[in-house]
PDB file of N, CA, C and O in Angstrom:
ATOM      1  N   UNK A1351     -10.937  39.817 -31.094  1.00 53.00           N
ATOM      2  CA  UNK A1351     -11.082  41.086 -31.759  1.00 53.00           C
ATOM      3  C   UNK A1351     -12.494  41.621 -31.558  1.00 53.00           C
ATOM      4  O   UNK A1351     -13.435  40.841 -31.409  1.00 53.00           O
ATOM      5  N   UNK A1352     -12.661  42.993 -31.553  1.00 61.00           N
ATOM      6  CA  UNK A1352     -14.060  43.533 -31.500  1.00 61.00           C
ATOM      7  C   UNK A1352     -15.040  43.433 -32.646  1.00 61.00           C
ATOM      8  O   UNK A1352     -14.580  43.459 -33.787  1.00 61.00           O
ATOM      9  N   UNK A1353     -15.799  43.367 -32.538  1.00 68.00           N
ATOM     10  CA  UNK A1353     -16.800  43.504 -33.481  1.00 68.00           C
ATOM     11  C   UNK A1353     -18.210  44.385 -32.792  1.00 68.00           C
ATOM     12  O   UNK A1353     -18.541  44.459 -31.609  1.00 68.00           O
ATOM     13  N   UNK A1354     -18.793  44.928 -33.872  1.00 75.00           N
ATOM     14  CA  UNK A1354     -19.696  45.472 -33.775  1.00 75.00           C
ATOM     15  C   UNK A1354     -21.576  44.610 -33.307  1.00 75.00           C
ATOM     16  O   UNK A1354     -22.620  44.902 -32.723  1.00 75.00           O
ATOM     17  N   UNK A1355     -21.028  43.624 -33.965  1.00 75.00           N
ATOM     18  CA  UNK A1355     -22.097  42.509 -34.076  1.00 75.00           C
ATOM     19  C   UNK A1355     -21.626  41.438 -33.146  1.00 75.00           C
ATOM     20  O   UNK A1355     -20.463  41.406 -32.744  1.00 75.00           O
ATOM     21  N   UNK A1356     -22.611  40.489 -32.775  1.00 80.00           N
ATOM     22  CA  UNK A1356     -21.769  39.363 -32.167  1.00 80.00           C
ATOM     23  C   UNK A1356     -21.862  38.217 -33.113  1.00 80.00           C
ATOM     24  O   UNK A1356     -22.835  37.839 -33.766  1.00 80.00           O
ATOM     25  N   UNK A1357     -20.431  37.654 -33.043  1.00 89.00           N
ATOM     26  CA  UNK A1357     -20.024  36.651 -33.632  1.00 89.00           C
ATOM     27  C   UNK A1357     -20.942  35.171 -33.797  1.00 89.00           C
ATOM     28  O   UNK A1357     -21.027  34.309 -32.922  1.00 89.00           O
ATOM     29  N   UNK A1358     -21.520  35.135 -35.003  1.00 93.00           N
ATOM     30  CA  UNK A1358     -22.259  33.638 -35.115  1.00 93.00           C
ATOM     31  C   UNK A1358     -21.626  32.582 -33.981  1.00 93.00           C
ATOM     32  O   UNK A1358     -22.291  32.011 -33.117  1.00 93.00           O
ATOM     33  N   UNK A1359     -20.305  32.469 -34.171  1.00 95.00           N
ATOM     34  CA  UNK A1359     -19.625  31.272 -33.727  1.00 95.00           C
ATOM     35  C   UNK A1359     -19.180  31.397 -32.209  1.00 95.00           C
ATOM     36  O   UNK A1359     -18.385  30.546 -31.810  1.00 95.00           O
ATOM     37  N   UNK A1360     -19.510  32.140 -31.533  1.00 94.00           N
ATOM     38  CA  UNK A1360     -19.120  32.450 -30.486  1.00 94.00           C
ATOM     39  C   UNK A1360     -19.590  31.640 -29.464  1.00 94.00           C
ATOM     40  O   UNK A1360     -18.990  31.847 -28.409  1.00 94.00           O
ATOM     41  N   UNK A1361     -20.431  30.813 -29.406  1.00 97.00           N
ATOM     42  CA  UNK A1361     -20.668  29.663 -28.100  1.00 97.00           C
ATOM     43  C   UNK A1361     -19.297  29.420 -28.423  1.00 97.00           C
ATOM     44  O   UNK A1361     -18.519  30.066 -27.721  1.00 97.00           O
ATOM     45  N   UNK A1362     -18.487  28.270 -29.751  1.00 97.00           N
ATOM     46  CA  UNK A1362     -18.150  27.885 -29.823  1.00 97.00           C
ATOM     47  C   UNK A1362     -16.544  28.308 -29.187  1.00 97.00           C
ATOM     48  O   UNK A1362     -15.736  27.625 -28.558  1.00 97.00           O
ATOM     49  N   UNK A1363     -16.511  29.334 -29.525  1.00 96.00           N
ATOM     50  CA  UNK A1363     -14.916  30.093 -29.075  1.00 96.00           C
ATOM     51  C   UNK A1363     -15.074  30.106 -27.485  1.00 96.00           C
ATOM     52  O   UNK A1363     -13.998  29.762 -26.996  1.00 96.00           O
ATOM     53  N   UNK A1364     -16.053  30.386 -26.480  1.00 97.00           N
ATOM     54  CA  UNK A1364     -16.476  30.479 -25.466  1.00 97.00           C
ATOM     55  C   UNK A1364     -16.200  29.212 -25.049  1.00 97.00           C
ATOM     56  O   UNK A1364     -15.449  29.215 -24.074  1.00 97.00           O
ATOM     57  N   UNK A1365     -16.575  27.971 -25.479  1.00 98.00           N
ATOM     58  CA  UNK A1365     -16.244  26.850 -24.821  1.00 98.00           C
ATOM     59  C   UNK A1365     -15.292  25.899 -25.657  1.00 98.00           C
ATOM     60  O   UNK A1365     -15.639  24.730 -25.831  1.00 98.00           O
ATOM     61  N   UNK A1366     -13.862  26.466 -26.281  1.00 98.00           N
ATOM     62  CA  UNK A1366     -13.291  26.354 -26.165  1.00 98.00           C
ATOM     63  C   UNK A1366     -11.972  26.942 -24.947  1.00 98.00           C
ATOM     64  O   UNK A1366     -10.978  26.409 -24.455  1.00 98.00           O
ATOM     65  N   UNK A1367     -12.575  28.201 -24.838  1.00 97.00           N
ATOM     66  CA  UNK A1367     -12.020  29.198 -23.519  1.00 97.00           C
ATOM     67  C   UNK A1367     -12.180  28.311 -22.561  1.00 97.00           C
ATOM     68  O   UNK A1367     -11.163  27.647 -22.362  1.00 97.00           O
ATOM     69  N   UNK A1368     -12.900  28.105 -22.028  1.00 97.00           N
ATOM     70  CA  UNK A1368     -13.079  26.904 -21.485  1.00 97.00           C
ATOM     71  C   UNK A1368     -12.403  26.010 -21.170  1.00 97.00           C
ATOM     72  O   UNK A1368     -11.948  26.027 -20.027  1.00 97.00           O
ATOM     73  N   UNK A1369     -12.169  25.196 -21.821  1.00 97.00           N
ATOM     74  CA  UNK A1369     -11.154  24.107 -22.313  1.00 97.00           C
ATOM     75  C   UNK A1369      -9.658  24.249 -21.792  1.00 97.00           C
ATOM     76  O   UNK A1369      -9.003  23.593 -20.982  1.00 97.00           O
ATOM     77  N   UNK A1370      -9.398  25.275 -22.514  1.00 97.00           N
ATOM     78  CA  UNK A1370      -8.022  26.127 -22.373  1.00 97.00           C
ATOM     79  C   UNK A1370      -7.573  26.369 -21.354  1.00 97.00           C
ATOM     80  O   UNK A1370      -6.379  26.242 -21.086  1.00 97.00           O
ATOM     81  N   UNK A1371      -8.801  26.926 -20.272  1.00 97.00           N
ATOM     82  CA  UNK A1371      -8.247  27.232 -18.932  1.00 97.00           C
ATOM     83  C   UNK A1371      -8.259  26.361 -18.658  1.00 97.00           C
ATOM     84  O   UNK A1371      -7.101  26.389 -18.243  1.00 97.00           O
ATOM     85  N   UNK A1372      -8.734  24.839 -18.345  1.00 96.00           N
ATOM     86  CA  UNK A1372      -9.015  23.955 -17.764  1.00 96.00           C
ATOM     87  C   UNK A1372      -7.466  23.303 -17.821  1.00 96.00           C
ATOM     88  O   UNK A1372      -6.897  22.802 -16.852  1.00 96.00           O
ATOM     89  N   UNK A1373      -7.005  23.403 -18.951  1.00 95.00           N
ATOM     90  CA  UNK A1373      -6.140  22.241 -19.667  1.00 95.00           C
ATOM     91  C   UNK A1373      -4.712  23.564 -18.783  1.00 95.00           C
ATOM     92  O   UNK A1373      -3.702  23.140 -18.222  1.00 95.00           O
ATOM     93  N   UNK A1374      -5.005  24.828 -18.892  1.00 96.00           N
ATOM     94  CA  UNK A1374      -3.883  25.193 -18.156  1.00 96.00           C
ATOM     95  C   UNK A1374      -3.968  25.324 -16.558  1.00 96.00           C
ATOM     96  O   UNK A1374      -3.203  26.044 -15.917  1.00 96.00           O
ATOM     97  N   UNK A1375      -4.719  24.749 -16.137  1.00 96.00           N
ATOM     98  CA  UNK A1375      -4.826  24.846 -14.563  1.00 96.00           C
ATOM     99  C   UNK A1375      -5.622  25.656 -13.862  1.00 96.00           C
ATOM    100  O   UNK A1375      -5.936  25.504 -12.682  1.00 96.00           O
ATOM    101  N   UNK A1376      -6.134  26.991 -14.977  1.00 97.00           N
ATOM    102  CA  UNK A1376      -6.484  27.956 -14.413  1.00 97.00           C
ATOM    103  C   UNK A1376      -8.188  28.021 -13.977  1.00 97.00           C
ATOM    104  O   UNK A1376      -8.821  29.070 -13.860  1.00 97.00           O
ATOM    105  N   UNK A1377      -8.757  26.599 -13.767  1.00 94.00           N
ATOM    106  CA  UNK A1377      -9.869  26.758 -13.395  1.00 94.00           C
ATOM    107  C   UNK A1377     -10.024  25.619 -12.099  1.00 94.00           C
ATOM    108  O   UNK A1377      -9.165  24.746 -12.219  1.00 94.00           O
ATOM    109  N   UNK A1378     -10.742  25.453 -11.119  1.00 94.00           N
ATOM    110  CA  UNK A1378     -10.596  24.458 -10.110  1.00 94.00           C
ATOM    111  C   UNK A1378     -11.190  24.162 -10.333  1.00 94.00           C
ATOM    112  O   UNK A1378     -12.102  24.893  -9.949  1.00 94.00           O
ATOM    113  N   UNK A1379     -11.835  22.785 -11.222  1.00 94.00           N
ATOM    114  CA  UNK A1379     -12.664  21.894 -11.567  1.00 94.00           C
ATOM    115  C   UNK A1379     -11.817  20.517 -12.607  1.00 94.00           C
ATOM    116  O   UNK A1379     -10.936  20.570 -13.465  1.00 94.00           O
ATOM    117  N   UNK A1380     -12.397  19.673 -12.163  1.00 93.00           N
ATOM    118  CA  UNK A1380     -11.839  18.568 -13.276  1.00 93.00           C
ATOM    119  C   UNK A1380     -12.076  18.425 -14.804  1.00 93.00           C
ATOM    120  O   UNK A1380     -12.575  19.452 -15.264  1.00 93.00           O
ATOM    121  N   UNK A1381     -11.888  17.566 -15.615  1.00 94.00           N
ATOM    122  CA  UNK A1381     -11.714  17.929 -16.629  1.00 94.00           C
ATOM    123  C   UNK A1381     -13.062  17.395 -17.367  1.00 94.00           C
ATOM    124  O   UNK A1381     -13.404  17.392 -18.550  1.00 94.00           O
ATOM    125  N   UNK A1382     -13.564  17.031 -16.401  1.00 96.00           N
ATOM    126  CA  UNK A1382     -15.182  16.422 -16.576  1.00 96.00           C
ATOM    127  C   UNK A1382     -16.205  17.573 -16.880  1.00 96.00           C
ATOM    128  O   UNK A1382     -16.874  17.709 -17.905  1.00 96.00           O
ATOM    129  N   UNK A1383     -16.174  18.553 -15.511  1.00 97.00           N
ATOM    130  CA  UNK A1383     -16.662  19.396 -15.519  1.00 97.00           C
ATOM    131  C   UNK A1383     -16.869  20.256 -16.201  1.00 97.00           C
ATOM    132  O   UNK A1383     -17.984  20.626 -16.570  1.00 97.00           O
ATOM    133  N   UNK A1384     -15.468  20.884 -16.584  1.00 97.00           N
ATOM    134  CA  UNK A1384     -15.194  21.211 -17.806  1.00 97.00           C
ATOM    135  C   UNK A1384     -15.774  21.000 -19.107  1.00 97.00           C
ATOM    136  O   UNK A1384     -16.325  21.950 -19.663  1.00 97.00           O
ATOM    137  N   UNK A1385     -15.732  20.164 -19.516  1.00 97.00           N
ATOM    138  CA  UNK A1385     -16.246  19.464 -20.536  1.00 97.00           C
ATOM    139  C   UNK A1385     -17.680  19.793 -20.848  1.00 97.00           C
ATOM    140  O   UNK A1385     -18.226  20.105 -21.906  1.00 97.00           O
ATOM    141  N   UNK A1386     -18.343  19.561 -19.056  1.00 97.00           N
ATOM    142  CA  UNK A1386     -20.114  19.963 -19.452  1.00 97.00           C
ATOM    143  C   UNK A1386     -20.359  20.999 -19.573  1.00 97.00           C
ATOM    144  O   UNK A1386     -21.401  21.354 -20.124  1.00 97.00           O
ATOM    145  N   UNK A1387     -19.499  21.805 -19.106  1.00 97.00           N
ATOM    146  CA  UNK A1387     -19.769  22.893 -18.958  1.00 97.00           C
ATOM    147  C   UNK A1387     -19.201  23.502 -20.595  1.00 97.00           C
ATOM    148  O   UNK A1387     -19.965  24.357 -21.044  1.00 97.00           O
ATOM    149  N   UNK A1388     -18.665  23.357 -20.999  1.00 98.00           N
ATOM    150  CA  UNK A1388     -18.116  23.374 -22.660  1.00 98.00           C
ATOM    151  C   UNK A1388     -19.470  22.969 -23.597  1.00 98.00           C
ATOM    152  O   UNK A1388     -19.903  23.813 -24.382  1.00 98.00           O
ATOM    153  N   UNK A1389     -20.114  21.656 -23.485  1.00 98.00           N
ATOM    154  CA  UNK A1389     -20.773  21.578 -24.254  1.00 98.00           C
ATOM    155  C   UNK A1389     -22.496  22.244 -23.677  1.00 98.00           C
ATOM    156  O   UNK A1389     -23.521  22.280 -24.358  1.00 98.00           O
ATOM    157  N   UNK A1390     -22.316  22.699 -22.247  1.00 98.00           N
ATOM    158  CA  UNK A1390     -23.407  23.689 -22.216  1.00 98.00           C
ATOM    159  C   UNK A1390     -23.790  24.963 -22.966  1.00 98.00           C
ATOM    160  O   UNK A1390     -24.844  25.373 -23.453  1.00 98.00           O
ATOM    161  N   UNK A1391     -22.402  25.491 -22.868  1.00 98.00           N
ATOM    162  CA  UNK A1391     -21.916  26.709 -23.871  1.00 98.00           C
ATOM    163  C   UNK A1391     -22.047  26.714 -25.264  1.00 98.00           C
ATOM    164  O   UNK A1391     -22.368  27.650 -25.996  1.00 98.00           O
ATOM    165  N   UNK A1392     -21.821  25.802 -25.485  1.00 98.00           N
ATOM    166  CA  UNK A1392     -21.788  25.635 -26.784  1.00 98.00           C
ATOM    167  C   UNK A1392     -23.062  25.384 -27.530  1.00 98.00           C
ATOM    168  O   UNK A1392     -23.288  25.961 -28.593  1.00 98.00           O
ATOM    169  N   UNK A1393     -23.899  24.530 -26.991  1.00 97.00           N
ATOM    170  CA  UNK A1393     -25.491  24.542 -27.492  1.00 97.00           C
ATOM    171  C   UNK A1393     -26.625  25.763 -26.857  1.00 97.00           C
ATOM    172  O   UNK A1393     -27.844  25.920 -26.795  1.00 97.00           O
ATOM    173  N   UNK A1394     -25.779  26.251 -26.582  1.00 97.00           N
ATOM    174  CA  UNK A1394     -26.903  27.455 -25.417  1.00 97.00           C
ATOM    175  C   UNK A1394     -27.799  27.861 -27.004  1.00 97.00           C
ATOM    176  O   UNK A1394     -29.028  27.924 -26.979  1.00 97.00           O
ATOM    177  N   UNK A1395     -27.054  28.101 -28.256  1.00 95.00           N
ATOM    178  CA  UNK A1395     -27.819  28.593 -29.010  1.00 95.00           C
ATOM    179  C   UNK A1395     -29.583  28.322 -29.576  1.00 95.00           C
ATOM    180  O   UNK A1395     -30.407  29.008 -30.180  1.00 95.00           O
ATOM    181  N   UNK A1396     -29.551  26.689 -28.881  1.00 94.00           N
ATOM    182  CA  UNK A1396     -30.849  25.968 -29.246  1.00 94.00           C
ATOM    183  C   UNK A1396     -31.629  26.061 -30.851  1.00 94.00           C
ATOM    184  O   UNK A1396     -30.978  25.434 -31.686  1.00 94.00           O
ATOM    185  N   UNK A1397     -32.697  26.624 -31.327  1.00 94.00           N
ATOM    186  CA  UNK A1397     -32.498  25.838 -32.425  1.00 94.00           C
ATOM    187  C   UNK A1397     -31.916  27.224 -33.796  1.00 94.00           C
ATOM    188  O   UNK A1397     -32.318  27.306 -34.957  1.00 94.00           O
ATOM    189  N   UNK A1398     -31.325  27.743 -33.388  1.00 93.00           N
ATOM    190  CA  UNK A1398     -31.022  29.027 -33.816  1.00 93.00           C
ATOM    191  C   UNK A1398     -29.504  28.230 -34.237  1.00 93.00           C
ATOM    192  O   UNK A1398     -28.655  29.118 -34.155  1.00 93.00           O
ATOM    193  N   UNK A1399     -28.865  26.991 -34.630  1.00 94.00           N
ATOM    194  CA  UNK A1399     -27.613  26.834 -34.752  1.00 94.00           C
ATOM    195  C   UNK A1399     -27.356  26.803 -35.813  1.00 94.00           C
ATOM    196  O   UNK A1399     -26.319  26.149 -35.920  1.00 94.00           O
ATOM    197  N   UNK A1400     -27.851  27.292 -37.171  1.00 95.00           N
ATOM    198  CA  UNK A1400     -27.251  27.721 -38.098  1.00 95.00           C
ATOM    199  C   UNK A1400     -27.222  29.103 -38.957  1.00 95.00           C
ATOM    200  O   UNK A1400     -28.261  29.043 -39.615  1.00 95.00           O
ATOM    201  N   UNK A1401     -26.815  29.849 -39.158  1.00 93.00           N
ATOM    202  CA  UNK A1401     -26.445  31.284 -39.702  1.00 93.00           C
ATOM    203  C   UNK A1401     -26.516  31.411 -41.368  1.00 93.00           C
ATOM    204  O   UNK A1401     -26.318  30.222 -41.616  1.00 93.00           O
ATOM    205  N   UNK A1402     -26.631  31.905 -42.400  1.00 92.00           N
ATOM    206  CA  UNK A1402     -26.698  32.235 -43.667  1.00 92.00           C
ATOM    207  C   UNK A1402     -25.221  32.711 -44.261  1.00 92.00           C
ATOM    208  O   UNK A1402     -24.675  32.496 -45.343  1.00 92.00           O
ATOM    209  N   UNK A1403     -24.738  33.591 -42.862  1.00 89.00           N
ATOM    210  CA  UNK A1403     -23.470  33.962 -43.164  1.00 89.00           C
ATOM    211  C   UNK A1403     -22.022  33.001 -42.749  1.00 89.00           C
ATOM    212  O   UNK A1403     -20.815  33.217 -42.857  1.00 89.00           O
ATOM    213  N   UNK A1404     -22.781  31.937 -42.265  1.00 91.00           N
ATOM    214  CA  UNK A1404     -21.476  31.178 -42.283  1.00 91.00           C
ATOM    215  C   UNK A1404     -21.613  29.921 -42.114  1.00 91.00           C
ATOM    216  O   UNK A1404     -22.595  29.759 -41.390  1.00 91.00           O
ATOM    217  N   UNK A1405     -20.886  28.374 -42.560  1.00 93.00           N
ATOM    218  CA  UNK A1405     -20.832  27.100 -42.638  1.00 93.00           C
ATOM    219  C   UNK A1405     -21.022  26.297 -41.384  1.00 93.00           C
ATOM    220  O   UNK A1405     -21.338  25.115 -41.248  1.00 93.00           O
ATOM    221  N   UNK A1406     -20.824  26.977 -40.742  1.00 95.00           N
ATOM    222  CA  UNK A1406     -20.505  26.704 -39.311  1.00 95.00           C
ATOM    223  C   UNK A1406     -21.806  26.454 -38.470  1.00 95.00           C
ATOM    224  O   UNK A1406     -22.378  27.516 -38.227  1.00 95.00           O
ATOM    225  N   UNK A1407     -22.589  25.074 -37.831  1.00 96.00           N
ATOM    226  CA  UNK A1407     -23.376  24.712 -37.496  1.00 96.00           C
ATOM    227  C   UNK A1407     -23.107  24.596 -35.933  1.00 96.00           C
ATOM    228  O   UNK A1407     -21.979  24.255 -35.576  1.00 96.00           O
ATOM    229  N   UNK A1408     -23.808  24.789 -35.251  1.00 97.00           N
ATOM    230  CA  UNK A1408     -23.876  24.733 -33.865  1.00 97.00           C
ATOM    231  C   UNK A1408     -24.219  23.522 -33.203  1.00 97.00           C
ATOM    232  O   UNK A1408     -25.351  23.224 -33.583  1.00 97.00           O
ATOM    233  N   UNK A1409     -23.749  22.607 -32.325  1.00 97.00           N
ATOM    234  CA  UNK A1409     -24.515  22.001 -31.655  1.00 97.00           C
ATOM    235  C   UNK A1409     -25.913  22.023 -30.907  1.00 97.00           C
ATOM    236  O   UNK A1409     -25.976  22.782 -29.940  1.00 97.00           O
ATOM    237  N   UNK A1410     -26.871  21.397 -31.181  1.00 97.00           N
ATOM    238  CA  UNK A1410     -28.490  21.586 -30.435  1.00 97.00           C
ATOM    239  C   UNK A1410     -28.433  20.912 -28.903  1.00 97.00           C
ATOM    240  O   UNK A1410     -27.821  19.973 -28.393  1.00 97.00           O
ATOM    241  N   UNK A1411     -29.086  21.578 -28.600  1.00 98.00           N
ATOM    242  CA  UNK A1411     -29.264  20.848 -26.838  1.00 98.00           C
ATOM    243  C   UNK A1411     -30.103  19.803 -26.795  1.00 98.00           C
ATOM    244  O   UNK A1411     -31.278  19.882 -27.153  1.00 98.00           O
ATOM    245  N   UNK A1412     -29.449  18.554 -26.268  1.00 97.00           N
ATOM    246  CA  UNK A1412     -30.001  17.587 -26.013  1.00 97.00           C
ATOM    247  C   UNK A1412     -30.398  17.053 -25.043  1.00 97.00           C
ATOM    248  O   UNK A1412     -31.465  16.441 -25.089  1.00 97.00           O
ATOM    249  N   UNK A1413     -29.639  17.131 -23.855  1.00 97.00           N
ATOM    250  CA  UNK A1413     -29.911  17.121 -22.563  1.00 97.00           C
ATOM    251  C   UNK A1413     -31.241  17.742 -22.265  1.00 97.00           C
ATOM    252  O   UNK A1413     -31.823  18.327 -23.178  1.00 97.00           O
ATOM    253  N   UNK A1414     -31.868  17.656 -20.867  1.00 98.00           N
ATOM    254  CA  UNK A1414     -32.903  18.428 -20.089  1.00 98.00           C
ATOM    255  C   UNK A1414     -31.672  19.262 -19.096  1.00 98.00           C
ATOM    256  O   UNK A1414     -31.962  19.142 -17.906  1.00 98.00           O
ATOM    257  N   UNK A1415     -30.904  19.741 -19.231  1.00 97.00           N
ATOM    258  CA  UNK A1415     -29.967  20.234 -19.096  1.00 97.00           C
ATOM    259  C   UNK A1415     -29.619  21.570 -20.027  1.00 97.00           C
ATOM    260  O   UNK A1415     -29.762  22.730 -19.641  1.00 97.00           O
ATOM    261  N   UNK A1416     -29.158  21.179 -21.270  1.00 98.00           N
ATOM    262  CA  UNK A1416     -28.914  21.545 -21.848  1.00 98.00           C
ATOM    263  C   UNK A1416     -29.730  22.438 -22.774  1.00 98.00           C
ATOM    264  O   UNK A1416     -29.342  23.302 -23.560  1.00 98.00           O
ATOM    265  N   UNK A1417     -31.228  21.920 -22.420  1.00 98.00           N
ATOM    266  CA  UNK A1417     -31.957  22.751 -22.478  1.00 98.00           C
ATOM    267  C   UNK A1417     -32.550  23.924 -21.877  1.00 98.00           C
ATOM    268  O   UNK A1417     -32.784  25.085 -22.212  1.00 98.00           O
ATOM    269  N   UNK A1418     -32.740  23.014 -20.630  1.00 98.00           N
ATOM    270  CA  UNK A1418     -32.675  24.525 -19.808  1.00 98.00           C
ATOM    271  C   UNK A1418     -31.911  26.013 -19.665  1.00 98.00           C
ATOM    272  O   UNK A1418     -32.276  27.175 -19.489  1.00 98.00           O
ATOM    273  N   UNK A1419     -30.636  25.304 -19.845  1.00 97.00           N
ATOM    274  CA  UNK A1419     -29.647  26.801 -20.087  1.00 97.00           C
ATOM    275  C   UNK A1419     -29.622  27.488 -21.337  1.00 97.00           C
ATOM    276  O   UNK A1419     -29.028  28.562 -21.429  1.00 97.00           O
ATOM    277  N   UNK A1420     -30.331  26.868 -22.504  1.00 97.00           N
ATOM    278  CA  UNK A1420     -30.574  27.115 -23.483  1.00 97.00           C
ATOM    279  C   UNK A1420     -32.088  28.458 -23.427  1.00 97.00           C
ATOM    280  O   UNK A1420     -32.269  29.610 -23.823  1.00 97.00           O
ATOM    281  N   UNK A1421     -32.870  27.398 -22.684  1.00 97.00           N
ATOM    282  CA  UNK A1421     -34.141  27.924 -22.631  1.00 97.00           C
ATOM    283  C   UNK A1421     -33.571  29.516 -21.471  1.00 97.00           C
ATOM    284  O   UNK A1421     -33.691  30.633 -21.975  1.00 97.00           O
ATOM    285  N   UNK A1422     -33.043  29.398 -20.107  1.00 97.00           N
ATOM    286  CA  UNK A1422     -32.089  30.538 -19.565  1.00 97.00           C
ATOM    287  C   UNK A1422     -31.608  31.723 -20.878  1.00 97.00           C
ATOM    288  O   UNK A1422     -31.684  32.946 -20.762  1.00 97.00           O
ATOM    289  N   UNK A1423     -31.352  31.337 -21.506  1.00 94.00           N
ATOM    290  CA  UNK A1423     -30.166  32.221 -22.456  1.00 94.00           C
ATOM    291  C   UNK A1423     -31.642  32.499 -23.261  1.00 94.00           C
ATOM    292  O   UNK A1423     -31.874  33.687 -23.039  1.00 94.00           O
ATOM    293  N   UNK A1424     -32.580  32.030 -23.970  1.00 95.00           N
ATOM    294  CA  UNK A1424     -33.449  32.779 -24.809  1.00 95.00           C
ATOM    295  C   UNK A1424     -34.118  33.511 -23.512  1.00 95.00           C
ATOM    296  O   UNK A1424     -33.637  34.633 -23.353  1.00 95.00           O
ATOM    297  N   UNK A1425     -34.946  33.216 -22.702  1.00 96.00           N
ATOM    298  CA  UNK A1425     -35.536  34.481 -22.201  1.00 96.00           C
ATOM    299  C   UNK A1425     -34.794  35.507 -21.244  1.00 96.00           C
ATOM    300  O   UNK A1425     -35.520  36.392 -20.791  1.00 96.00           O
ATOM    301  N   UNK A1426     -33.575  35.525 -20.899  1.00 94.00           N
ATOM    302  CA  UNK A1426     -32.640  37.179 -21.055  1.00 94.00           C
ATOM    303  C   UNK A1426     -32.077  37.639 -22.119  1.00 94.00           C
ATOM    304  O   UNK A1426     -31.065  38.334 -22.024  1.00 94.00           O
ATOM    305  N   UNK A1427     -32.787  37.248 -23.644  1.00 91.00           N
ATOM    306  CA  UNK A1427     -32.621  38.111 -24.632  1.00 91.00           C
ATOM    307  C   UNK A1427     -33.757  38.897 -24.711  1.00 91.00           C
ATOM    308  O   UNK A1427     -33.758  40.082 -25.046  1.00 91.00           O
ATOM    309  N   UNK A1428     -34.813  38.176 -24.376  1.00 91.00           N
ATOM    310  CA  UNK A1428     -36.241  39.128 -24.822  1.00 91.00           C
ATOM    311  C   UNK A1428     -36.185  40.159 -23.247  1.00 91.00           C
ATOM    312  O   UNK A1428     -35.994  40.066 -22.035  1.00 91.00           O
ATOM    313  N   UNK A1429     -36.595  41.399 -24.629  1.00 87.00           N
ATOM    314  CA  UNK A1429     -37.322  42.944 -23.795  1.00 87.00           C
ATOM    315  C   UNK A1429     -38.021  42.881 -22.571  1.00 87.00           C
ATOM    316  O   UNK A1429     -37.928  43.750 -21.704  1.00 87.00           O
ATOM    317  N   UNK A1430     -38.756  41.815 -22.481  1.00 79.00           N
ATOM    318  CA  UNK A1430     -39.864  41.497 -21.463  1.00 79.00           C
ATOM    319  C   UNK A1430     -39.382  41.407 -20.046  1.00 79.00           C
ATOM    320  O   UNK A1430     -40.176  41.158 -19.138  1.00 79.00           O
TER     321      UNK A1430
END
């Protein structure tokens, strides 16, 4: 559904999408891949993983991996 705002929880729905295609065929990668690529998505938020408006906690990046795409995703938010 649309929203005006973006959704707190949305790594999370994102890499479940993920998942979904994987599990229906519709991606050419194994189910490994998948997977990292799921929990890349999902921590991209870094340390921003919890919200006021909702219960729902994010996974943190742990990897040097997982950071990086993390660290990727904060600087193409900033203006600069």
């Amino acid at each position: 559904s649309y929203s005006e705002y973006t959704q707190f929880e949305h790594p999370l729905y994102a890499a479940q999408f993920v998942l979904k295609m994987q599990e229906e065929g519709k991606l050419n990668m194994d189910m490994n891949a998948a997977h990292d690529i799921a929990e890349l998505i999902a921590c991209h938020m870094g340390k921003w993983n919890t919200n006021k408006y909702s219960q729902t906690e994010l996974p943190k990046p742990i990897t040097k991996l997982q950071k990086f795409v993390h660290m990727c995703d904060y600087l193409a938010s900033r203006k600069f």
